[in-house]
Amino acid sequence: MADIELRQVEKRFGEQYAVRPLDLCIKNGEFVALLGPSGCGKTTTLRMIAGLETVSGGRIILNGQDVTWLKPSQRDVAMVFQFFALYPHLTAWENIAFPLQAEGERRENIQRRVKEVAELLQIEPLLKSRPGALSSGDQQRIALARALVRRPSCFLMDEPLGALDADFRETMRSEIKRLHILQNATTVYVTHDQIEAMAMADRIVVMSQGVVQQVGTPAEVYHTPSNLFVAQFIGSPGMNLVKGHWADGVATLPGGNRYTPPPDWPEALNRGLSSSGVIVGFRPEAVHIHPNGQLAATVYSVDLHGAYTMLVLEMGDDHSIHARVSRDAHFTVGETMRFDLNPSMVRFFDPKNERAVPITNRN
Amino acid sequence: MAVSTTSAPITYATRVDKVGARYQFTRALRIAVVVLYATISLIPVFWMVTAAFKSRPDVVAIPPKVFFTPTIEGFISLLTKRVLLPPGMMEEYKQRTDLNFAERIMAERGQRITGPSQYGQRLLNSVIVASASTVLSVLLGVLAAYAFSRFNVPGKGDLLFFILSTRMLPPVVVTIPIFLMYQQLRLYDTHLGLILLYTVFNLSFAVWLLKGFIDEIPREYEEAALVDGYSRLQAFRKVVLPQAITGIAATFVFCLIFAWNEYAFALMLTSERARTAPPSIPTVLGTGGIEWSAIAAGTLGFLVPVIIVTFALRDYLLRGVTFGALRK
Ligand SMILES: Nc1ncnc2c1ncn2[C@@H]1O[C@H](COP(=O)(O)OP(=O)(O)O)[C@@H](O)[C@H]1O
Ligand SMILES: [Mg+2]
């Protein structure tokens, strides 16, 4: 079990930054997800922690020990690769035993530990097969078993579910979560799927173009995104972002809408905005349909989801927003409707620097 | 029409598009072309194999004989030194009771065996030189290929090009400089000399071919091994080598065939001690005229080892030469 600490860790390939200087503290037993679109530097960060990639700067501290220049084999980490990386010339059993053989473990011990981990993952019937003969889900289980068998101090997983079929992904997701709870080992989990990160992680590190955008619990990154990127990237669909003008305590929005923010905001906006531009952000579920609502929009499309209905609304020309409404409500396309925003769920962003405007301290 | 319940099971694998007249015709045509090609390429081999078992009059008969009484005269001539006996002494020689099987056969042709020929030694030289240089090329080649494939070797592109460029000039061009150099270095007519030379020639080929195969192996396998507690060299041995085995086998056979067949340098750089089979076979000039059956027998003996190796490695080779496009 271990803490992982990254201090100003960075990685350049030639002149190109893959990861800009990054600070991160992962507590013992924590499940942290590195989340971001493809190419944002998640894998590179993970590989630096594993020791498969040298750092271009900064230090990596594992369990209080500086491991920046140690070899992967000296770091006591286990890694699960995106495409499993099971050795094709070995059987499942041999694959799982492989890390134990490196430690020069005794034969009986190897037998016993492989058996234990195989029971845990319910893969005993597969042990004699070669990876090529197994389904991708089973291969993933073997790969997890190979990582678990050594009882390392931390697990690094690089999109371990990326190569699985959609319906199987959910099963494996809960399985990984269950294993994490059972083992309580520090886990760094790379994914580009925000649903996966939200469902599994204690904390999420949102990255984009080699820069950490926000570090926080799933609720924090969902409800109080620190900038436009996080607001858009988290959630499906992402946060509604409506461009407007801020003047005299009123935000003028497209379609002739005028929005008066909740009482604790005007002062914060006056102080926090660098110009008169403002972006109002709110989640689809913050929309509250009301005949006397402050805002108006035209219904563009109505998508039934069973449990709820998702409306696409147009505020002025090509400014569409999503609204999540009760499944009982009925709307027709082209109809104009009025709504309010849940005051505790409205956020504001500065269009100049794309950052969230911090809420005024209420004391 | 009644359907018999006991009829053979229908094989659904029979594809409709594979029973049509058009398909049948093109299939027949393709087979015909392959058979024709195989026949044309096999005629010299056929001639060689039959000639090895023909008697002296049969081998020069025109038109060539397809049916003949086989004899091992050719093999005996190949493996022995003989003298021609004058007819007078011949009768007396034939009367002797201590003649062995081979001597009796040669006595019928008026020859007396005086000792073994050098063919065995030459073939052994070939085996030594070819196997040593092949092992060396593949060993060095696989290490270099791995380094080029995985590490940031400074000047990688230039180095790879340089390695390739050693193959760009016809080897014959450098025979004389190498001959002079080898005399100075006392490598002339030594096994080591030929081994080094063939290794140099094969190495560029081995590096390029093996690099292609190793590039195909995803790095994740070694990286998994590195994280699992193995050193780079252990990971290479336990994870990369077993997966590169197809490529290694293919490279091995290609290098072996080159070293085995090499003629010009062997002729220039060896004389007695280290002479290999290729330059010596055509010089099996027997007593009175060219001994075609002995030459054919020599060639046959020369072919057998490569055939055995190629046959032993055929599974790897098939996948190797198609560069992984064909899977079992
Ligand atoms: N070995 C490498 N050489 C050069 N550039 C690389 C290398 N590995 C990654 N990169 C670059 O670094 C960036 C981050 O890559 P990566 O960490 O794999 O992203 P992610 O895992 O988030 O998709 C990408 O722009 C990628 O092209
Ligand atoms: Mg990645």
XYZ file of C-alpha atoms in Angstrom, chain B residues 55-291:
237
model
C 26.298 -45.454 -65.230
C 28.792 -43.652 -67.369
C 27.308 -44.559 -70.770
C 23.774 -43.847 -69.540
C 24.559 -40.386 -68.280
C 25.828 -39.133 -71.633
C 23.212 -40.968 -73.723
C 21.218 -38.816 -76.127
C 18.278 -38.598 -75.811
C 18.564 -38.749 -72.012
C 17.383 -41.996 -70.528
C 14.451 -41.885 -68.150
C 14.541 -45.626 -67.537
C 17.900 -47.112 -66.709
C 19.561 -49.563 -64.349
C 20.610 -47.627 -61.266
C 24.164 -47.899 -60.039
C 26.144 -46.265 -57.286
C 29.222 -45.813 -59.427
C 28.778 -42.058 -59.259
C 28.849 -42.015 -55.472
C 31.899 -44.219 -55.358
C 33.732 -42.023 -57.833
C 32.762 -39.033 -55.755
C 34.111 -40.444 -52.519
C 37.301 -42.077 -53.798
C 40.528 -41.485 -55.652
C 41.210 -43.985 -58.377
C 43.762 -44.971 -60.997
C 43.164 -46.529 -64.369
C 44.666 -49.985 -64.596
C 46.192 -51.201 -67.853
C 44.181 -54.133 -69.270
C 46.904 -56.629 -68.436
C 46.991 -55.893 -64.753
C 43.233 -55.564 -64.697
C 42.535 -59.268 -65.091
C 44.890 -60.099 -62.279
C 43.371 -57.372 -60.060
C 39.866 -58.698 -60.617
C 40.912 -62.160 -59.480
C 41.820 -60.918 -56.033
C 39.479 -62.143 -53.317
C 40.005 -59.335 -50.842
C 38.164 -56.715 -52.939
C 35.286 -54.998 -51.218
C 31.962 -54.036 -52.720
C 33.057 -50.627 -54.009
C 36.356 -51.885 -55.371
C 34.568 -54.615 -57.294
C 32.240 -52.138 -58.953
C 35.088 -49.866 -59.964
C 37.127 -52.834 -61.153
C 34.392 -53.501 -63.708
C 35.240 -50.056 -65.105
C 38.942 -50.802 -65.115
C 39.757 -48.587 -62.145
C 41.485 -49.285 -58.907
C 40.580 -47.349 -55.762
C 43.632 -45.789 -54.173
C 42.024 -43.909 -51.286
C 39.214 -41.664 -50.155
C 38.554 -38.391 -51.948
C 38.313 -35.044 -50.216
C 34.580 -34.699 -50.730
C 33.712 -35.627 -47.131
C 36.176 -33.099 -45.778
C 34.868 -30.382 -48.089
C 31.305 -31.063 -47.113
C 32.320 -30.929 -43.475
C 34.035 -27.577 -44.119
C 30.807 -26.342 -45.647
C 28.864 -27.448 -42.608
C 31.304 -25.751 -40.242
C 31.520 -22.489 -42.161
C 27.836 -22.221 -42.984
C 26.513 -23.124 -39.560
C 29.002 -20.994 -37.640
C 28.438 -17.937 -39.812
C 24.676 -18.416 -39.751
C 24.529 -18.735 -35.980
C 26.765 -15.699 -35.643
C 24.719 -13.590 -38.093
C 21.411 -14.482 -36.496
C 22.733 -13.952 -32.983
C 24.300 -10.567 -33.709
C 21.424 -9.713 -36.020
C 18.721 -10.303 -33.467
C 20.516 -8.216 -30.834
C 21.132 -5.357 -33.259
C 17.609 -5.563 -34.632
C 16.166 -5.418 -31.130
C 18.251 -2.370 -30.280
C 17.278 -0.612 -33.516
C 13.668 -1.506 -33.000
C 13.334 -0.443 -29.380
C 15.926 2.154 -28.440
C 16.835 5.602 -29.580
C 20.145 4.592 -31.087
C 21.937 7.820 -32.056
C 22.040 8.135 -35.830
C 19.682 5.213 -36.191
C 18.582 5.990 -39.734
C 22.145 6.502 -40.950
C 23.352 3.347 -39.274
C 20.575 1.267 -40.743
C 21.288 2.700 -44.153
C 24.986 2.017 -43.742
C 24.249 -1.576 -42.822
C 22.062 -1.930 -45.880
C 24.608 -0.233 -48.113
C 27.075 -3.067 -47.546
C 24.797 -5.051 -49.835
C 24.654 -2.471 -52.574
C 27.822 -3.351 -54.386
C 28.289 -6.660 -56.102
C 30.468 -8.768 -53.803
C 32.728 -9.792 -56.685
C 34.028 -6.227 -56.841
C 35.743 -6.614 -53.488
C 37.171 -10.108 -53.985
C 40.655 -8.918 -54.822
C 41.029 -6.429 -51.948
C 39.679 -9.034 -49.579
C 42.005 -11.650 -50.989
C 45.014 -9.379 -50.380
C 43.765 -8.406 -46.943
C 43.178 -11.996 -45.948
C 46.682 -12.960 -46.959
C 48.090 -10.234 -44.736
C 45.835 -11.186 -41.862
C 46.598 -14.881 -42.270
C 42.904 -15.530 -42.789
C 43.476 -17.033 -46.209
C 42.319 -20.643 -46.376
C 40.993 -20.668 -42.818
C 37.531 -21.514 -41.575
C 37.530 -18.341 -39.505
C 38.141 -16.236 -42.597
C 35.119 -17.573 -44.433
C 32.969 -17.499 -41.311
C 33.755 -13.821 -40.733
C 33.161 -12.939 -44.345
C 29.816 -14.718 -44.600
C 28.737 -13.231 -41.289
C 29.458 -9.754 -42.596
C 27.470 -10.429 -45.750
C 24.549 -11.984 -43.924
C 24.442 -9.548 -41.053
C 22.909 -6.668 -42.969
C 20.247 -8.947 -44.295
C 19.633 -10.461 -40.871
C 19.368 -7.077 -39.142
C 16.847 -5.727 -41.615
C 14.753 -8.848 -41.773
C 14.719 -9.350 -38.015
C 14.017 -5.698 -37.323
C 10.869 -6.091 -39.381
C 9.792 -9.051 -37.305
C 10.647 -7.432 -33.971
C 8.873 -4.205 -34.935
C 5.766 -6.316 -35.282
C 5.930 -7.465 -31.663
C 4.128 -4.912 -29.500
C 6.337 -3.271 -26.905
C 3.690 -3.851 -24.263
C 4.806 -7.434 -23.860
C 8.280 -6.457 -22.729
C 6.957 -3.552 -20.749
C 4.609 -5.884 -18.908
C 7.610 -8.074 -18.127
C 9.653 -5.062 -16.966
C 6.898 -4.003 -14.585
C 6.503 -7.608 -13.470
C 10.036 -7.571 -12.138
C 12.247 -8.706 -14.996
C 15.366 -7.006 -16.293
C 15.560 -5.837 -19.893
C 17.676 -8.822 -20.899
C 15.381 -11.307 -19.168
C 12.373 -9.716 -20.812
C 14.134 -9.987 -24.156
C 14.882 -13.652 -23.626
C 11.597 -14.737 -22.100
C 9.144 -12.577 -23.987
C 10.656 -11.220 -27.204
C 12.645 -14.223 -28.401
C 9.789 -16.744 -28.190
C 7.618 -14.422 -30.205
C 10.292 -13.647 -32.778
C 10.978 -17.332 -33.353
C 9.262 -17.370 -36.749
C 11.387 -14.503 -37.974
C 14.508 -15.994 -36.475
C 13.869 -19.313 -38.228
C 13.239 -17.599 -41.550
C 16.370 -15.486 -41.200
C 18.332 -18.549 -40.156
C 17.364 -20.432 -43.300
C 18.054 -17.485 -45.602
C 21.489 -16.929 -44.081
C 22.245 -20.623 -44.137
C 21.346 -20.934 -47.799
C 23.521 -17.968 -48.717
C 26.524 -19.244 -46.762
C 25.978 -22.769 -47.989
C 25.772 -21.806 -51.649
C 28.477 -19.143 -51.731
C 30.916 -19.934 -54.510
C 33.078 -17.019 -55.622
C 34.712 -16.108 -52.304
C 35.119 -19.720 -51.323
C 36.980 -20.270 -54.574
C 39.200 -17.218 -54.108
C 39.923 -17.426 -50.412
C 40.499 -21.109 -49.815
C 42.691 -23.769 -51.270
C 43.219 -26.962 -49.315
C 42.347 -26.817 -45.666
C 39.184 -24.723 -45.642
C 37.807 -25.317 -49.107
C 34.050 -25.759 -49.024
C 31.888 -27.955 -51.203
C 30.608 -25.485 -53.854
C 33.978 -24.722 -55.487
C 35.110 -28.308 -55.182
C 32.167 -30.128 -56.736
C 32.708 -28.927 -60.312
C 36.344 -29.949 -60.025
C 35.475 -33.602 -59.538
C 37.192 -34.403 -62.759
C 37.665 -38.052 -62.883
C 39.971 -40.228 -64.811
C 39.398 -39.564 -68.484
C 36.630 -37.061 -69.024
C 34.012 -35.361 -66.935
C 32.361 -37.665 -64.453
